[in-house]
Coordinates of C-alpha atoms (C1' of nucleotides) in Angstrom, one line a residue:
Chain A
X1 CA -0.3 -4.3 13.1
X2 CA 0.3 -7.6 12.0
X3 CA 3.0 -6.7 9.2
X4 CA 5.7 -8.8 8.0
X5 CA 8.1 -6.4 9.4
X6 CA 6.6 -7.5 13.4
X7 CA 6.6 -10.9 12.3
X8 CA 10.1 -11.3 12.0
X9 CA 10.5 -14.5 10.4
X10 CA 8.9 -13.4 7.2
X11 CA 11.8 -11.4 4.8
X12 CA 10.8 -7.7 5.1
X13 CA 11.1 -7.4 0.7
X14 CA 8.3 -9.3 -0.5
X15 CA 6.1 -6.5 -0.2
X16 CA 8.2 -3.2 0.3
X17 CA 7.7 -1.3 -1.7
X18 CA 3.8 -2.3 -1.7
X19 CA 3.0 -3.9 -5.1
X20 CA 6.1 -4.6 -6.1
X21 CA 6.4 -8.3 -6.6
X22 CA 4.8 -10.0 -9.0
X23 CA 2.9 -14.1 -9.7
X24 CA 2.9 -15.3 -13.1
X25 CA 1.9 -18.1 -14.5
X26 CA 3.5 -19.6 -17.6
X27 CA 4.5 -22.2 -19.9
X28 CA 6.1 -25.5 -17.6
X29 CA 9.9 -24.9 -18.4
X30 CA 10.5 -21.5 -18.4
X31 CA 14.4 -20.5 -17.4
X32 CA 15.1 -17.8 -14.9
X33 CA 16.8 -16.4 -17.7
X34 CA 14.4 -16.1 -19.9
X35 CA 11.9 -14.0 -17.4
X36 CA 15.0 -12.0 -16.6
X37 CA 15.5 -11.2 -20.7
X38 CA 11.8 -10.4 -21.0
X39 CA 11.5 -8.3 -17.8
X40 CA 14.8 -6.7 -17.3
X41 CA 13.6 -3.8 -19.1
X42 CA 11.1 -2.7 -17.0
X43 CA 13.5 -2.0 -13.9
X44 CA 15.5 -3.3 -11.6
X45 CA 14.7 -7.2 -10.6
X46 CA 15.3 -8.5 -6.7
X47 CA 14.7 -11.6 -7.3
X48 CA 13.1 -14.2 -9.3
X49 CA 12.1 -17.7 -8.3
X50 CA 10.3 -20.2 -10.5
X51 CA 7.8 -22.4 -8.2
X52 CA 8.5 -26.4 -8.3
X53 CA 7.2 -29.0 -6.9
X54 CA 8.7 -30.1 -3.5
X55 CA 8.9 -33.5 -4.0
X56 CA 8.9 -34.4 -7.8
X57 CA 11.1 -31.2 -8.5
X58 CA 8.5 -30.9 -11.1
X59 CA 8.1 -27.3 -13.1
X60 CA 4.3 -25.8 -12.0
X61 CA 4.5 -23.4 -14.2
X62 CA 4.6 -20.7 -12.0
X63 CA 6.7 -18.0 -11.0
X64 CA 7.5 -15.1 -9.0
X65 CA 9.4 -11.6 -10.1
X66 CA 10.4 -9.5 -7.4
X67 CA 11.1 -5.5 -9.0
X68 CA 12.9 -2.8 -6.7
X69 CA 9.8 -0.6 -7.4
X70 CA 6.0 -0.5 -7.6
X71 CA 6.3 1.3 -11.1
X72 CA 8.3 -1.0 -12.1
X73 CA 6.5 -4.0 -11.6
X74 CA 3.2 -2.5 -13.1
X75 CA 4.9 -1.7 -16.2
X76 CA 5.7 -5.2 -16.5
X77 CA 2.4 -6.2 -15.6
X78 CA 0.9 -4.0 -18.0
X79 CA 3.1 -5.1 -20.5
X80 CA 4.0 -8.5 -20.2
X81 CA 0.4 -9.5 -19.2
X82 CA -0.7 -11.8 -22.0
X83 CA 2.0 -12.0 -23.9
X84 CA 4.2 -14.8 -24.7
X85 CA 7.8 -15.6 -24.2
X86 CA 9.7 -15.5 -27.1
X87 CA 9.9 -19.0 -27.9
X88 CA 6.4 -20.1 -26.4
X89 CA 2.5 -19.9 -27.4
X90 CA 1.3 -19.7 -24.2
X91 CA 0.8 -16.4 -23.0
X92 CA 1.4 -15.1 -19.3
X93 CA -0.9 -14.5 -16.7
X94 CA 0.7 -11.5 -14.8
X95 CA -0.7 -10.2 -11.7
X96 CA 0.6 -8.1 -8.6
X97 CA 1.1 -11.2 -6.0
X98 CA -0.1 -11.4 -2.5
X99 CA 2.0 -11.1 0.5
X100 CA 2.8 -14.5 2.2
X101 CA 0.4 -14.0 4.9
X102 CA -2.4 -13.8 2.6
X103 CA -1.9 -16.7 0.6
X104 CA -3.4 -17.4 -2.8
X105 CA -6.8 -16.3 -1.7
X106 CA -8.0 -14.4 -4.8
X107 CA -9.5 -11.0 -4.2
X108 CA -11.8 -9.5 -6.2
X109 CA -11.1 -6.0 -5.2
X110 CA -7.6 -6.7 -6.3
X111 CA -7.6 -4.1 -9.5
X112 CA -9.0 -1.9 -6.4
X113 CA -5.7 -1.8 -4.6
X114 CA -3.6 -0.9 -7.3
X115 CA -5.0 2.2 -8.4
X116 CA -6.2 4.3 -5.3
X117 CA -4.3 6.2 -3.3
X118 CA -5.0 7.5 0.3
X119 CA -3.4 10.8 0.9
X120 CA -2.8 13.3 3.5
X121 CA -3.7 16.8 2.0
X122 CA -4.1 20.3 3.5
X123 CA -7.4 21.4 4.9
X124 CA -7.4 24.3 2.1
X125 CA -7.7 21.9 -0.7
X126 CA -10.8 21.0 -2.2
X127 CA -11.4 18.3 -4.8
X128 CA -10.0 20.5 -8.4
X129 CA -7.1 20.9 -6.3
X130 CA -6.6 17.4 -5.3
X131 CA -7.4 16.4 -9.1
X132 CA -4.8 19.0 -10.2
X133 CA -2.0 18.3 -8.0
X134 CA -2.0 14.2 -8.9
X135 CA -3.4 14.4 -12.6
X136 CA 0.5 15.0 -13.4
X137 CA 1.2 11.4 -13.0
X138 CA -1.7 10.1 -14.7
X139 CA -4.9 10.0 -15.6
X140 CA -7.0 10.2 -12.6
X141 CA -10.6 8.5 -12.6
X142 CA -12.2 10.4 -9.5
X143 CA -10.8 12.2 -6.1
X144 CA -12.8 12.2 -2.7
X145 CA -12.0 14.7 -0.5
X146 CA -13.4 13.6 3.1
X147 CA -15.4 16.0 4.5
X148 CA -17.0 16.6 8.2
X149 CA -20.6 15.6 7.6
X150 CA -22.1 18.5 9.8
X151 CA -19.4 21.3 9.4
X152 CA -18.4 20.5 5.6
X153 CA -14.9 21.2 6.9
X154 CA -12.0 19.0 5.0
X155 CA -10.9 16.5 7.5
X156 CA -7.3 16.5 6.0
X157 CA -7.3 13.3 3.6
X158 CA -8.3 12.1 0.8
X159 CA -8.5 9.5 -1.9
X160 CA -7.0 9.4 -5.5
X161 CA -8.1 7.2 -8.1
X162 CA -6.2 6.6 -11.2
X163 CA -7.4 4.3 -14.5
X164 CA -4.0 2.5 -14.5
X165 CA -2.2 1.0 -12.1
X166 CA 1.3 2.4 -13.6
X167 CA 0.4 5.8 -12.9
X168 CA -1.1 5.3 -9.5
X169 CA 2.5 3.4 -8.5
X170 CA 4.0 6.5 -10.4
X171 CA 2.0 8.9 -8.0
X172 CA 3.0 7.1 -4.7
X173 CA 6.8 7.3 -5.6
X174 CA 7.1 10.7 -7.2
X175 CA 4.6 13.0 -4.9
X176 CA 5.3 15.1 -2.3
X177 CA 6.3 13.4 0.8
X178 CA 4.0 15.7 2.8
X179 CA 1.0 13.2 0.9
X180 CA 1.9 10.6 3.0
X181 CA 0.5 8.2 0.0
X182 CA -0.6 4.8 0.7
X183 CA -2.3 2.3 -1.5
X184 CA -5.9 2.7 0.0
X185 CA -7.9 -0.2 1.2
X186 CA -10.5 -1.4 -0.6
X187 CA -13.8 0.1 0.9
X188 CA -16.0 -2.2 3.0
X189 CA -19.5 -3.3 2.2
X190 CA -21.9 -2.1 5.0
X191 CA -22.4 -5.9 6.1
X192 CA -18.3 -6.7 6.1
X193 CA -18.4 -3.9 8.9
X194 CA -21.0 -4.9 10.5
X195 CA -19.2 -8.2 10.7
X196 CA -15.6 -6.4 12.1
X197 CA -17.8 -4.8 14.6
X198 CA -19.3 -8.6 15.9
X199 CA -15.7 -10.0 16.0
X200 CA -14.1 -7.1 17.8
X201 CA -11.3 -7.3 15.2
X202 CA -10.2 -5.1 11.6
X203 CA -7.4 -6.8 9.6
X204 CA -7.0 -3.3 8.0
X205 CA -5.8 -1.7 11.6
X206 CA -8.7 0.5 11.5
X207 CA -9.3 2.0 15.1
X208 CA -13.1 1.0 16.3
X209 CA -15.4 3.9 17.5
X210 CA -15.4 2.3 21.2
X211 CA -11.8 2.2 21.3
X212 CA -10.9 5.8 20.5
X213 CA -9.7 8.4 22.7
X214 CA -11.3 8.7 25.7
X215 CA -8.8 11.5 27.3
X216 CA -10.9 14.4 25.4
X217 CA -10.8 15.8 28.9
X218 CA -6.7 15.6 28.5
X219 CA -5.6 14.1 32.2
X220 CA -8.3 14.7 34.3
X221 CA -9.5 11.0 33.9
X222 CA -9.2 7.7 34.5
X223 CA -9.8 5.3 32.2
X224 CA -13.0 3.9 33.5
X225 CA -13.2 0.2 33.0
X226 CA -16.7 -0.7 34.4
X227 CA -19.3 2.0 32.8
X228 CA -18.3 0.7 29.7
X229 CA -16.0 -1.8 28.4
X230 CA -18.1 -5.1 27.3
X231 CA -20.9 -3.1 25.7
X232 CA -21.6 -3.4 21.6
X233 CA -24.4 -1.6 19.9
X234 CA -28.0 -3.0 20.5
X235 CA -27.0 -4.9 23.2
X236 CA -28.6 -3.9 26.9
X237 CA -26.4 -2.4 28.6
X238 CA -27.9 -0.8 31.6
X239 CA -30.8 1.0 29.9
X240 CA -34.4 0.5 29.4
X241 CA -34.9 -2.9 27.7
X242 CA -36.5 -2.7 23.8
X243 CA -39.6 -4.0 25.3
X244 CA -40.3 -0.9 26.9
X245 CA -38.8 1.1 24.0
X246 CA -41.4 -0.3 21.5
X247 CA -44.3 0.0 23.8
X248 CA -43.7 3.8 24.5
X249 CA -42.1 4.9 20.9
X250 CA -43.5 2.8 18.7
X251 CA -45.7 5.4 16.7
X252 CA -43.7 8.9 16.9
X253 CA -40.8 9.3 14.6
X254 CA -39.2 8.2 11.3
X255 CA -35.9 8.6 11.6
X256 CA -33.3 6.8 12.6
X257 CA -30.5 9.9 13.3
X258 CA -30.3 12.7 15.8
X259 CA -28.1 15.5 15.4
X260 CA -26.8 16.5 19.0
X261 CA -25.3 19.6 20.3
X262 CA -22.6 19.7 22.8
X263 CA -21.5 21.5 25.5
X264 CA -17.7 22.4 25.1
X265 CA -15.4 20.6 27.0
X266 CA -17.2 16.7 26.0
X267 CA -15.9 14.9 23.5
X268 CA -16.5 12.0 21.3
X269 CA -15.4 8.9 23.9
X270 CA -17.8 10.4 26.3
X271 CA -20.9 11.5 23.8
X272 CA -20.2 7.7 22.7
X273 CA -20.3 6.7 26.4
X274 CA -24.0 8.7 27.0
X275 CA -25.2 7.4 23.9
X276 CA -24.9 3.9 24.4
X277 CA -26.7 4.0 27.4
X278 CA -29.8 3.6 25.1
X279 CA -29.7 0.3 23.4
X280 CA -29.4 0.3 19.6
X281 CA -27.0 3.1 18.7
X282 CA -25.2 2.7 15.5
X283 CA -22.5 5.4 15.6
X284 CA -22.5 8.9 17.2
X285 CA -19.8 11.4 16.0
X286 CA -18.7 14.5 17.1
X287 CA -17.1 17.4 15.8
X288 CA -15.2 18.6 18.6
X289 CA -14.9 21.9 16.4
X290 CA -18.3 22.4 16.2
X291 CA -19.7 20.6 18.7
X292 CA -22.4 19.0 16.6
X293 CA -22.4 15.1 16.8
X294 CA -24.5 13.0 15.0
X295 CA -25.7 9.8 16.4
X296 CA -28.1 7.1 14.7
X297 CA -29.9 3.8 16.1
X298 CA -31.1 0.9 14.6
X299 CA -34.6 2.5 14.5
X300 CA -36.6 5.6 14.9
X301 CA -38.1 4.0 17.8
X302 CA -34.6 3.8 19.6
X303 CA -33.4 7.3 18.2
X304 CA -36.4 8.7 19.6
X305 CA -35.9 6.9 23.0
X306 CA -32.5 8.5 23.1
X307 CA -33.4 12.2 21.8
X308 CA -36.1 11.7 25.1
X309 CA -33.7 10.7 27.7
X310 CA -30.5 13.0 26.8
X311 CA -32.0 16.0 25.1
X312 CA -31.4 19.0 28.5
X313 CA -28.8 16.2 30.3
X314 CA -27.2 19.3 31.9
X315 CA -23.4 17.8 32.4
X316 CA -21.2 19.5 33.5
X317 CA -23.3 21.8 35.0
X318 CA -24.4 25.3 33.1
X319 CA -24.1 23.5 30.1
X320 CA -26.7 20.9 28.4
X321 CA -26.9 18.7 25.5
X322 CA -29.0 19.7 23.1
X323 CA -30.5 16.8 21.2
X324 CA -32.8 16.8 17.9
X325 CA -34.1 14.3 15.5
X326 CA -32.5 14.5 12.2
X327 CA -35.0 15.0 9.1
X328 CA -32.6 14.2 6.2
X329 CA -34.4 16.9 4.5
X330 CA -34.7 19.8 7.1
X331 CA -31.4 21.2 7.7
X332 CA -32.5 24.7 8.9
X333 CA -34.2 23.0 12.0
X334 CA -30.6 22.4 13.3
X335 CA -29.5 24.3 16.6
X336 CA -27.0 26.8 14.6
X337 CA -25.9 27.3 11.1
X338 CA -23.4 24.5 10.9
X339 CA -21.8 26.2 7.4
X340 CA -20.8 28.9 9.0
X341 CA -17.0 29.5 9.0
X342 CA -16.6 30.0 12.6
X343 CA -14.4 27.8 14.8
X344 CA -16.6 28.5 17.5
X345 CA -19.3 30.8 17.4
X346 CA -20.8 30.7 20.5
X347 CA -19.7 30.6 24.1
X348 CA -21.2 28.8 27.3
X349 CA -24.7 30.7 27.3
X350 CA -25.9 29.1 23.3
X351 CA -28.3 27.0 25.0
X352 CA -32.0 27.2 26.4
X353 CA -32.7 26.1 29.5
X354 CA -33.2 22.6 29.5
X355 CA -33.8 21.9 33.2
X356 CA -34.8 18.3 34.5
X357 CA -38.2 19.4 35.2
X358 CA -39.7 18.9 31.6
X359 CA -39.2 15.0 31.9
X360 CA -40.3 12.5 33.6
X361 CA -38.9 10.0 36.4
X362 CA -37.5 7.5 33.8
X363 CA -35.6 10.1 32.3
X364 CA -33.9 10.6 35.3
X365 CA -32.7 6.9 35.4
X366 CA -30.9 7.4 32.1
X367 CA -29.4 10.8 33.3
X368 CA -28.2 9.7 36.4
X369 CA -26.6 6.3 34.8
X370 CA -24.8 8.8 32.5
X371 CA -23.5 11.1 34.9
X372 CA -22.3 8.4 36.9
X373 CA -20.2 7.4 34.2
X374 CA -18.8 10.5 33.7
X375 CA -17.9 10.8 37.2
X376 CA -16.8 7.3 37.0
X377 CA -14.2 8.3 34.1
X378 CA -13.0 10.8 36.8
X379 CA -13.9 14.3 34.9
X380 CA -14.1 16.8 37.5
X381 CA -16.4 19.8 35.9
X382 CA -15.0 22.0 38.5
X383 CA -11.0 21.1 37.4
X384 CA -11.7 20.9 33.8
X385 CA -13.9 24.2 33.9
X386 CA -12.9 26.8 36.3
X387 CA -16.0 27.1 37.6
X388 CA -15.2 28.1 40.6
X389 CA -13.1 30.8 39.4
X390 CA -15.6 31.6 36.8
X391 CA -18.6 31.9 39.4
X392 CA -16.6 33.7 41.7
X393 CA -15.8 36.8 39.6
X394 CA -19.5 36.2 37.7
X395 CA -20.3 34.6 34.7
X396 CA -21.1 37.5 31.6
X397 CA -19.7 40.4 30.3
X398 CA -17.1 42.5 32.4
X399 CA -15.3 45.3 32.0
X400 CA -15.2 46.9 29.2
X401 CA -18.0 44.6 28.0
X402 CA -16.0 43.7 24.9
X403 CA -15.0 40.6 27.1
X404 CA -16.8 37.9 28.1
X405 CA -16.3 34.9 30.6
X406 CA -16.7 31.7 29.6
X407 CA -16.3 28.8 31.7
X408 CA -13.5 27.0 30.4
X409 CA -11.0 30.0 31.3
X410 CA -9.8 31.9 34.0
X411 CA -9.7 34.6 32.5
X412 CA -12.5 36.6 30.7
X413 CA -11.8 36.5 26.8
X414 CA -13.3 39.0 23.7
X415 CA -15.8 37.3 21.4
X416 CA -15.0 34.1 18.5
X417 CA -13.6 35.6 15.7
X418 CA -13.9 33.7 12.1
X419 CA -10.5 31.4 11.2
X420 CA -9.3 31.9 8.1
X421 CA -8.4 29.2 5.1
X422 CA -4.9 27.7 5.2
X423 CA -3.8 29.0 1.9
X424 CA -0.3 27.6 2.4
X425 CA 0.4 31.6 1.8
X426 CA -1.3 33.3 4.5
X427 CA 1.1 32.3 7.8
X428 CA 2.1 35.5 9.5
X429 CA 3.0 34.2 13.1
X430 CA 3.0 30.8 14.4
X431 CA 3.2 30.3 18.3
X432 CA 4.1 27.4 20.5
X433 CA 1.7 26.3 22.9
X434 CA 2.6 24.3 26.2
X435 CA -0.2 23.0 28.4
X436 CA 0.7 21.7 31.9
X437 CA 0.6 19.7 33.4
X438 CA -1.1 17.7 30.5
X439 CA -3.0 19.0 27.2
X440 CA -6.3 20.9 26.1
X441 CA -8.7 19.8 24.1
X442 CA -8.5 20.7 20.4
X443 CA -12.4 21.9 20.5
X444 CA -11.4 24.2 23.4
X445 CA -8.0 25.5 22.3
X446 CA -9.7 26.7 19.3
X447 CA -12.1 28.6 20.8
X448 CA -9.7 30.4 22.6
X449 CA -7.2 31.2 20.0
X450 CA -9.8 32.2 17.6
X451 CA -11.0 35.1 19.5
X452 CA -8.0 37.2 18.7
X453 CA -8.9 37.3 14.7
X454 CA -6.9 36.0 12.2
X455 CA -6.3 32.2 13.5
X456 CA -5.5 29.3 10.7
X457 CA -5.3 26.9 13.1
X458 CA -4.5 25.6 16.3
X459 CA -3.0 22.2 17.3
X460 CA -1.7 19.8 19.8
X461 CA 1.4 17.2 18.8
X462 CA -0.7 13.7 19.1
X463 CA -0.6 12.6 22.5
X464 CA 1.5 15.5 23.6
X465 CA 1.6 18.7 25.9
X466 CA 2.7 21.0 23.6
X467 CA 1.9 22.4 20.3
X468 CA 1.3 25.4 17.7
X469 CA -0.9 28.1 16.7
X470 CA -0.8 29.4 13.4
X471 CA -1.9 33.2 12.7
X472 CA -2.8 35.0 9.5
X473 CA -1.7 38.4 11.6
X474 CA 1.3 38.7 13.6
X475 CA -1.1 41.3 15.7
X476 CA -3.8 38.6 16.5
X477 CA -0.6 36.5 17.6
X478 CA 0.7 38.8 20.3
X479 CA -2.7 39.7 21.3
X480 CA -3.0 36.1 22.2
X481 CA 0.3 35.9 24.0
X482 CA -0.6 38.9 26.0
X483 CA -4.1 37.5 26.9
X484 CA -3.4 33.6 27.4
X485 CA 0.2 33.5 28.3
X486 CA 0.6 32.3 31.8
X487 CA -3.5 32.1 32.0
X488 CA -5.4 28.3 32.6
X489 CA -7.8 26.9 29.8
X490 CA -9.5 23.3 30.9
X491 CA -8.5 23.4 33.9
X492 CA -4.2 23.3 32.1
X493 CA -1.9 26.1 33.0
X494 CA -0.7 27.4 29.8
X495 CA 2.4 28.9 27.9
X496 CA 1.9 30.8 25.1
X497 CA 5.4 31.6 23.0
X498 CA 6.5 32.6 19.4
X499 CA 7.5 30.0 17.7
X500 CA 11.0 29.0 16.7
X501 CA 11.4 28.2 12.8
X502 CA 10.8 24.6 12.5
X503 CA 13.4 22.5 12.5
X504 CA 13.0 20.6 9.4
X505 CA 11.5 21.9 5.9
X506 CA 8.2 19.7 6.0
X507 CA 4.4 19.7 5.3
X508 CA 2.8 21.2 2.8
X509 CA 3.2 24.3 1.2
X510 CA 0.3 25.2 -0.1
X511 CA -0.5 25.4 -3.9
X512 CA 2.2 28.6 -4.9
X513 CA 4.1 26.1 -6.6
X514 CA 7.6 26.8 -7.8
X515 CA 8.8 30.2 -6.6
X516 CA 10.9 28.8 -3.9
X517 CA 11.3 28.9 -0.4
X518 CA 9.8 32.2 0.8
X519 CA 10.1 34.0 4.1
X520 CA 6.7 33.0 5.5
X521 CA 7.7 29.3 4.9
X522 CA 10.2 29.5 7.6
X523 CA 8.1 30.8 10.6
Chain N
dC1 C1' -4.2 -22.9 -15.8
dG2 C1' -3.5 -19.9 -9.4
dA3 C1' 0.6 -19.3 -4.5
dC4 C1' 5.6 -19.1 -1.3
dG5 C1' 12.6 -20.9 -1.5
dG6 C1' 17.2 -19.7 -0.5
dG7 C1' 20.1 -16.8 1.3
dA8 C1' 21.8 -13.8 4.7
dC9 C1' 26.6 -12.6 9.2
dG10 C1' 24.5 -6.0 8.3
dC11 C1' 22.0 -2.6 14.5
Chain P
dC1 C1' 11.9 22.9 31.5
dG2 C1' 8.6 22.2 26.3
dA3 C1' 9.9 22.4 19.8
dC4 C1' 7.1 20.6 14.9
dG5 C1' 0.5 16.9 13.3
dG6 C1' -2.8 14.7 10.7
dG7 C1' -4.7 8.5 8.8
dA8 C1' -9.8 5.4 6.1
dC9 C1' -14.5 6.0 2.9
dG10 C1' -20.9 5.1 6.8
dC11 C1' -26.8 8.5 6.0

DNA sequence: CGACGGGACGC
DNA sequence: CGACGGGACGC
């Protein structure tokens, strides 16, 4: 965001590649030449430029060594850290330097940056994989694998942390491109977030929760300015105050989190939108897969407040949230088996009946603050879900009563099949998807493409119309051409094609390692 | 022991 | 017409 390369008065080399340049400090006198016969040898040198004084042209004693890559620099830092120049007893202090903008502020997470990598990765690798695939350029300390904290699911990324710089640098060059490595930020302390969140502002470019897409519903919105722009957690925005909080929960729960289930169709923006209404939420996030979204407050009194209000919120209609308090330790009270390996599971009729009659008058104030927000935003529950349509022909099993109706298609559909692992070896047919006039969300395009068997996965191009479906059966495939094709999901007319090859040879290709490009590879 | 110059004529 | 993604660690 605020790189040297938008600046554009800063030179765009100091710090490309990242890590690259080094700051030494040495003995007052030193020649270019000598750094340049002492540091040659580790690679190809830019530039080097020996610090002096502005006015007094007086020798400071330090210096700066610009290499051509990271790898090179470390192994002169590793090296040459320490040591003297021949000709000198004083050794060198050699370290990677900061980019202009930072300054000399010395950071103590420094050794931090220079051995951990952030990586893209496929969503079939686990942690032995990830290990395996960078322990060739080094020794690698630990790997995280980020995971979906309800589903387990690999989110696609991951960390890599080596002993040595050297062989981290070595790893960013030299692995496949599909990685997309980058020299990971140092992770925040709890209380340095807290403080991004007060000051509205991240020096890492790191989206915030309140700022992140709000178009789940993919066109049929408006970006809704009043409902919700200004608020920040524990503030009171519209709901009950913490007076009246304290006086009514102050005795009935210990715990802070609430695991909430979703109606299909909502997404995170708007499940973060219904939350806030109740002062004192943390973070709430959902797993548009799953549907499962968990939310936590600054106490169990608030948590409890909110399970209260929005447990049975019945938006849009013939669907309801389903809201719990989360005991860390009592997984199997949760509304569905959230290990399972389904992409969906369930359809529109998973939920009880939660009508507005169990609660009281107060809890209509919340529920009608929060669907006025959502009709603020501009979701239409009739566009996005075919009601209409759906209630017209009846909701249920038709026909052949292998098919069912579910209300986000005009069309009735057979039952959620189980996707199946991206083994970078399994691709049988991949189709191209166009939604119009905008796109679907990803929580509802999987449910509909799963239902034909054999899905991997199924995906929109970021803030596009159009994308892919891969199958591990070229039958499932053209069963789901015949039964989408031309058909509306969300409320989006939808085409539903065989793919052309891709264009370029990209992404990863799965752990089969050598043996060359394959058929299956070009689908 | 601790921090930022000079050059560039290239889309 | 519409053709090749993804991105930050929280309990």
């Amino acid at each position: 965001m605020c790189s040297d390369k938008m600046s554009g008065r800063e030179s765009r080399g100091l710090d490309d590649p990242p890590n690259s340049r080094l700051f030494i400090l040495c003995q007052k006198g030193t020649t270019e030449q000598e750094f340049r016969d002492s540091f040659d040898q580790y690679g190809t040198i830019e530039d080097i430029w020996i610090i002096k004084d502005k006015r007094t042209n007086e020798d400071r004693g330090i210096a700066y060594i610009k290499f051509s890559k990271t790898s090179e620099a470390m192994q002169a830092m590793e090296e040459m850290n320490g040591k003297a120049l021949p000709g000198s007893t004083k050794g060198l202090k050699v370290v990677v330097a900061n980019s202009k903008r930072d300054g000399s502020t010395r950071d103590p997470r420094e050794d931090e940056r220079l051995v951990r990598l952030f990586v893209i990765i496929p969503k079939s690798f686990n942690e032995q994989n990830l290990q395996d695939e960078f322990s060739k350029f080094g020794d690698v300390e630990n790997v995280t694998v980020l995971k979906d904290r309800s589903s387990g699911e690999n989110k696609g990324f991951g960390y890599v942390r080596f002993f040595r710089p050297i062989h981290a640098a070595l790893a960013y060059e030299n692995c496949d491109s599909s990685y997309r490595p980058k020299f990971a930020e140092p992770q925040r302390s709890r209380d340095e977030r807290d403080e991004i969140e007060n000051h509205g502002y991240t020096g890492a470019g790191q989206k915030r929760m309140y700022e992140e897409d709000f178009g789940g519903f993919h066109g049929n919105y408006n970006m809704d300015s009043t409902g919700f722009q200004g608020f920040r957690p524990g503030s009171n925005s519209g709901g009950p105050g913490p007076r009246e909080m304290l006086a009514d929960y102050s005795t009935t729960s210990s715990t802070s989190r609430l695991v909430i289930q979703a109606p299909i169709g909502l997404t995170q923006g708007y499940l973060v939108k219904l939350f806030s209404l109740i002062p004192g939420m943390e973070y709430c996030d959902l797993n548009e897969t799953t549907g499962i979204a968990y939310a936590r407050y600054s106490s169990p009194q608030c948590a409890a407040y909110a399970r209260d209000k929005l447990h049975g919120f019945e938006y849009p209609l013939g669907s309801a949230l389903h809201v719990q308090l989360a005991e860390d330790s009592a997984r199997q009270e949760y509304p569905m088996n959230v290990d399972s390996g389904y992409a969906s599971g369930y359809g529109n009729s998973q939920f009880g009946n939660y009508g507005q009659s169990s609660f009281g008058l107060d809890s209509m104030d919340v529920r009608q603050k929060a669907a006025m927000i959502l009709e603020k935003a501009g979701i239409n529950p009739q566009n996005l879900l075919n009601l209409s349509s759906a209630s017209s022909s009846g909701l249920g099993s038709v026909g052949d009563g292998r098919k069912e109706r579910v209300l986000y298609c005009n069309v009735s559909l057979p039952p959620p099949q189980p996707t199946v692992q991206d083994d970078g070896k399994n691709l049988a047919q991949r189709l191209f998807i166009v939604c119009q006039p905008s796109g679907v969300s990803e929580r509802v395009l999987k449910d509909a493409f799963c239902r034909f068997g054999n899905l991997i996965d199924v995906y929109l191009l970021s803030g596009r119309n159009y994308g892919y479906a891969k199958y591990a059966s070229k039958e499932s495939a053209m069963k789901a051409i015949d039964t989408l094709h031309g058909q509306s999901l969300g409320g989006q007319k939808i085409k539903v094609l065989e793919a052309e090859p891709p264009k370029a040879h990209q992404g990863h290709q799965g752990l089969q390692g050598d043996e060359g490009p394959s058929k299956k590879q070009r689908l």
